[in-house]
PDB file of C-alpha atoms in Angstrom:
ATOM      1  CA  UNK A   1      17.976  19.382 -13.392  1.00 77.00           C
ATOM      2  CA  UNK A   2      15.009  19.824 -15.857  1.00 83.00           C
ATOM      3  CA  UNK A   3      13.087  16.351 -14.883  1.00 84.00           C
ATOM      4  CA  UNK A   4      12.909  17.673 -11.314  1.00 87.00           C
ATOM      5  CA  UNK A   5      11.378  21.155 -12.096  1.00 91.00           C
ATOM      6  CA  UNK A   6       9.106  19.622 -14.203  1.00 92.00           C
ATOM      7  CA  UNK A   7       8.090  16.992 -11.415  1.00 89.00           C
ATOM      8  CA  UNK A   8       7.795  19.751  -8.852  1.00 91.00           C
ATOM      9  CA  UNK A   9       5.435  21.641 -11.188  1.00 93.00           C
ATOM     10  CA  UNK A  10       3.293  19.290 -12.002  1.00 90.00           C
ATOM     11  CA  UNK A  11       2.941  18.154  -8.521  1.00 87.00           C
ATOM     12  CA  UNK A  12       2.029  21.381  -7.332  1.00 91.00           C
ATOM     13  CA  UNK A  13      -0.520  21.909 -10.342  1.00 91.00           C
ATOM     14  CA  UNK A  14      -2.142  19.082  -9.400  1.00 86.00           C
ATOM     15  CA  UNK A  15      -2.450  19.669  -5.357  1.00 87.00           C
ATOM     16  CA  UNK A  16      -3.696  23.439  -6.810  1.00 90.00           C
ATOM     17  CA  UNK A  17      -5.821  21.932  -8.581  1.00 88.00           C
ATOM     18  CA  UNK A  18      -7.029  19.302  -5.813  1.00 87.00           C
ATOM     19  CA  UNK A  19      -7.332  22.285  -2.820  1.00 89.00           C
ATOM     20  CA  UNK A  20      -9.327  23.948  -5.562  1.00 89.00           C
ATOM     21  CA  UNK A  21     -12.137  21.472  -5.696  1.00 89.00           C
ATOM     22  CA  UNK A  22     -12.068  20.512  -1.971  1.00 89.00           C
ATOM     23  CA  UNK A  23     -12.770  24.107  -1.179  1.00 89.00           C
ATOM     24  CA  UNK A  24     -15.195  24.480  -3.761  1.00 89.00           C
ATOM     25  CA  UNK A  25     -16.975  21.701  -2.273  1.00 87.00           C
ATOM     26  CA  UNK A  26     -16.762  22.839   1.366  1.00 88.00           C
ATOM     27  CA  UNK A  27     -17.879  26.303   0.152  1.00 88.00           C
ATOM     28  CA  UNK A  28     -20.038  26.554  -2.951  1.00 86.00           C
ATOM     29  CA  UNK A  29     -23.157  25.404  -3.032  1.00 87.00           C
ATOM     30  CA  UNK A  30     -22.994  24.844  -7.256  1.00 87.00           C
ATOM     31  CA  UNK A  31     -19.974  22.495  -6.627  1.00 86.00           C
ATOM     32  CA  UNK A  32     -21.170  19.290  -8.719  1.00 85.00           C
ATOM     33  CA  UNK A  33     -19.345  15.755  -9.579  1.00 89.00           C
ATOM     34  CA  UNK A  34     -16.023  17.409 -10.819  1.00 87.00           C
ATOM     35  CA  UNK A  35     -15.079  18.991  -8.051  1.00 87.00           C
ATOM     36  CA  UNK A  36     -16.253  15.564  -5.857  1.00 87.00           C
ATOM     37  CA  UNK A  37     -14.447  13.478  -8.767  1.00 88.00           C
ATOM     38  CA  UNK A  38     -11.217  15.610  -8.532  1.00 86.00           C
ATOM     39  CA  UNK A  39     -10.905  15.609  -4.447  1.00 85.00           C
ATOM     40  CA  UNK A  40     -11.661  11.491  -4.225  1.00 87.00           C
ATOM     41  CA  UNK A  41      -9.385  10.861  -7.040  1.00 83.00           C
ATOM     42  CA  UNK A  42      -6.487  12.935  -5.079  1.00 79.00           C
ATOM     43  CA  UNK A  43      -7.719  11.334  -1.683  1.00 77.00           C
ATOM     44  CA  UNK A  44      -7.268   8.271  -3.653  1.00 75.00           C
ATOM     45  CA  UNK A  45      -4.308   8.495  -4.820  1.00 74.00           C
ATOM     46  CA  UNK A  46      -2.820   9.453  -1.648  1.00 71.00           C
ATOM     47  CA  UNK A  47      -3.667   6.271  -0.367  1.00 70.00           C
ATOM     48  CA  UNK A  48      -1.066   4.357  -3.085  1.00 68.00           C
ATOM     49  CA  UNK A  49       2.634   3.308  -1.822  1.00 68.00           C
ATOM     50  CA  UNK A  50       4.976   6.145  -3.316  1.00 65.00           C
ATOM     51  CA  UNK A  51       8.085   4.915  -2.232  1.00 67.00           C
ATOM     52  CA  UNK A  52       8.178   1.868  -4.425  1.00 71.00           C
ATOM     53  CA  UNK A  53      10.710   0.093  -6.640  1.00 70.00           C
ATOM     54  CA  UNK A  54      10.708  -2.746  -8.820  1.00 73.00           C
ATOM     55  CA  UNK A  55      10.939  -6.358  -6.987  1.00 67.00           C
ATOM     56  CA  UNK A  56      14.385  -6.589  -8.523  1.00 69.00           C
ATOM     57  CA  UNK A  57      15.700  -3.629  -7.241  1.00 68.00           C
ATOM     58  CA  UNK A  58      14.318  -3.456  -3.792  1.00 69.00           C
ATOM     59  CA  UNK A  59      16.934  -4.251  -0.889  1.00 69.00           C
ATOM     60  CA  UNK A  60      16.576  -7.284   1.121  1.00 67.00           C
ATOM     61  CA  UNK A  61      14.038  -8.716  -1.576  1.00 68.00           C
ATOM     62  CA  UNK A  62      13.619 -12.594  -1.965  1.00 66.00           C
ATOM     63  CA  UNK A  63      14.191 -14.708  -5.135  1.00 71.00           C
ATOM     64  CA  UNK A  64      11.375 -15.754  -7.212  1.00 73.00           C
ATOM     65  CA  UNK A  65       9.698 -18.648  -6.269  1.00 73.00           C
ATOM     66  CA  UNK A  66      11.139 -18.870  -2.602  1.00 74.00           C
ATOM     67  CA  UNK A  67       7.864 -19.805  -1.763  1.00 71.00           C
ATOM     68  CA  UNK A  68       7.157 -22.469  -4.095  1.00 74.00           C
ATOM     69  CA  UNK A  69      10.392 -24.057  -2.527  1.00 73.00           C
ATOM     70  CA  UNK A  70       9.065 -23.776   0.645  1.00 67.00           C
ATOM     71  CA  UNK A  71       5.907 -24.986   0.474  1.00 70.00           C
ATOM     72  CA  UNK A  72       7.583 -28.148  -1.763  1.00 72.00           C
ATOM     73  CA  UNK A  73       9.948 -29.439   1.581  1.00 66.00           C
ATOM     74  CA  UNK A  74       6.869 -29.474   3.892  1.00 60.00           C
ATOM     75  CA  UNK A  75       8.016 -32.637   5.231  1.00 61.00           C
ATOM     76  CA  UNK A  76      10.941 -31.446   5.864  1.00 60.00           C
ATOM     77  CA  UNK A  77      11.153 -29.121   9.421  1.00 60.00           C
ATOM     78  CA  UNK A  78      13.916 -28.901  12.569  1.00 63.00           C
ATOM     79  CA  UNK A  79      10.885 -28.096  14.658  1.00 65.00           C
ATOM     80  CA  UNK A  80      10.088 -30.541  17.632  1.00 65.00           C
ATOM     81  CA  UNK A  81       6.428 -31.462  17.138  1.00 63.00           C
ATOM     82  CA  UNK A  82       4.448 -30.563  20.036  1.00 66.00           C
ATOM     83  CA  UNK A  83       3.947 -32.623  23.233  1.00 66.00           C
ATOM     84  CA  UNK A  84       0.762 -34.322  23.769  1.00 66.00           C
ATOM     85  CA  UNK A  85      -1.014 -35.845  26.827  1.00 68.00           C
ATOM     86  CA  UNK A  86      -3.132 -38.459  27.275  1.00 64.00           C
ATOM     87  CA  UNK A  87      -5.275 -36.759  29.765  1.00 57.00           C
ATOM     88  CA  UNK A  88      -8.254 -35.722  28.347  1.00 60.00           C
ATOM     89  CA  UNK A  89     -10.347 -32.805  28.833  1.00 63.00           C
ATOM     90  CA  UNK A  90     -13.056 -32.439  31.771  1.00 59.00           C
ATOM     91  CA  UNK A  91     -16.188 -31.620  30.847  1.00 62.00           C
ATOM     92  CA  UNK A  92     -16.922 -28.551  32.749  1.00 57.00           C
TER      93      UNK A  92
END
């Protein structure tokens, strides 16, 4: 319970600082590099995926080396080869 309160408190504090920086950039004529850095950093963090888990714990994760095994077995396929026609293409 205490961990959840700390996380929410930190999230609210960071959000408040970000909004302060954005509003200062929009309104105050003397806004500077600090406000710009905070606003850009907060926007950049919003682009990160939030719901990430380690690959070993992810539901439906592929086993390590799966793609390497597929490339090594490149000669083995169950797909039919493309049919080719002997008629060439006309010049248009």
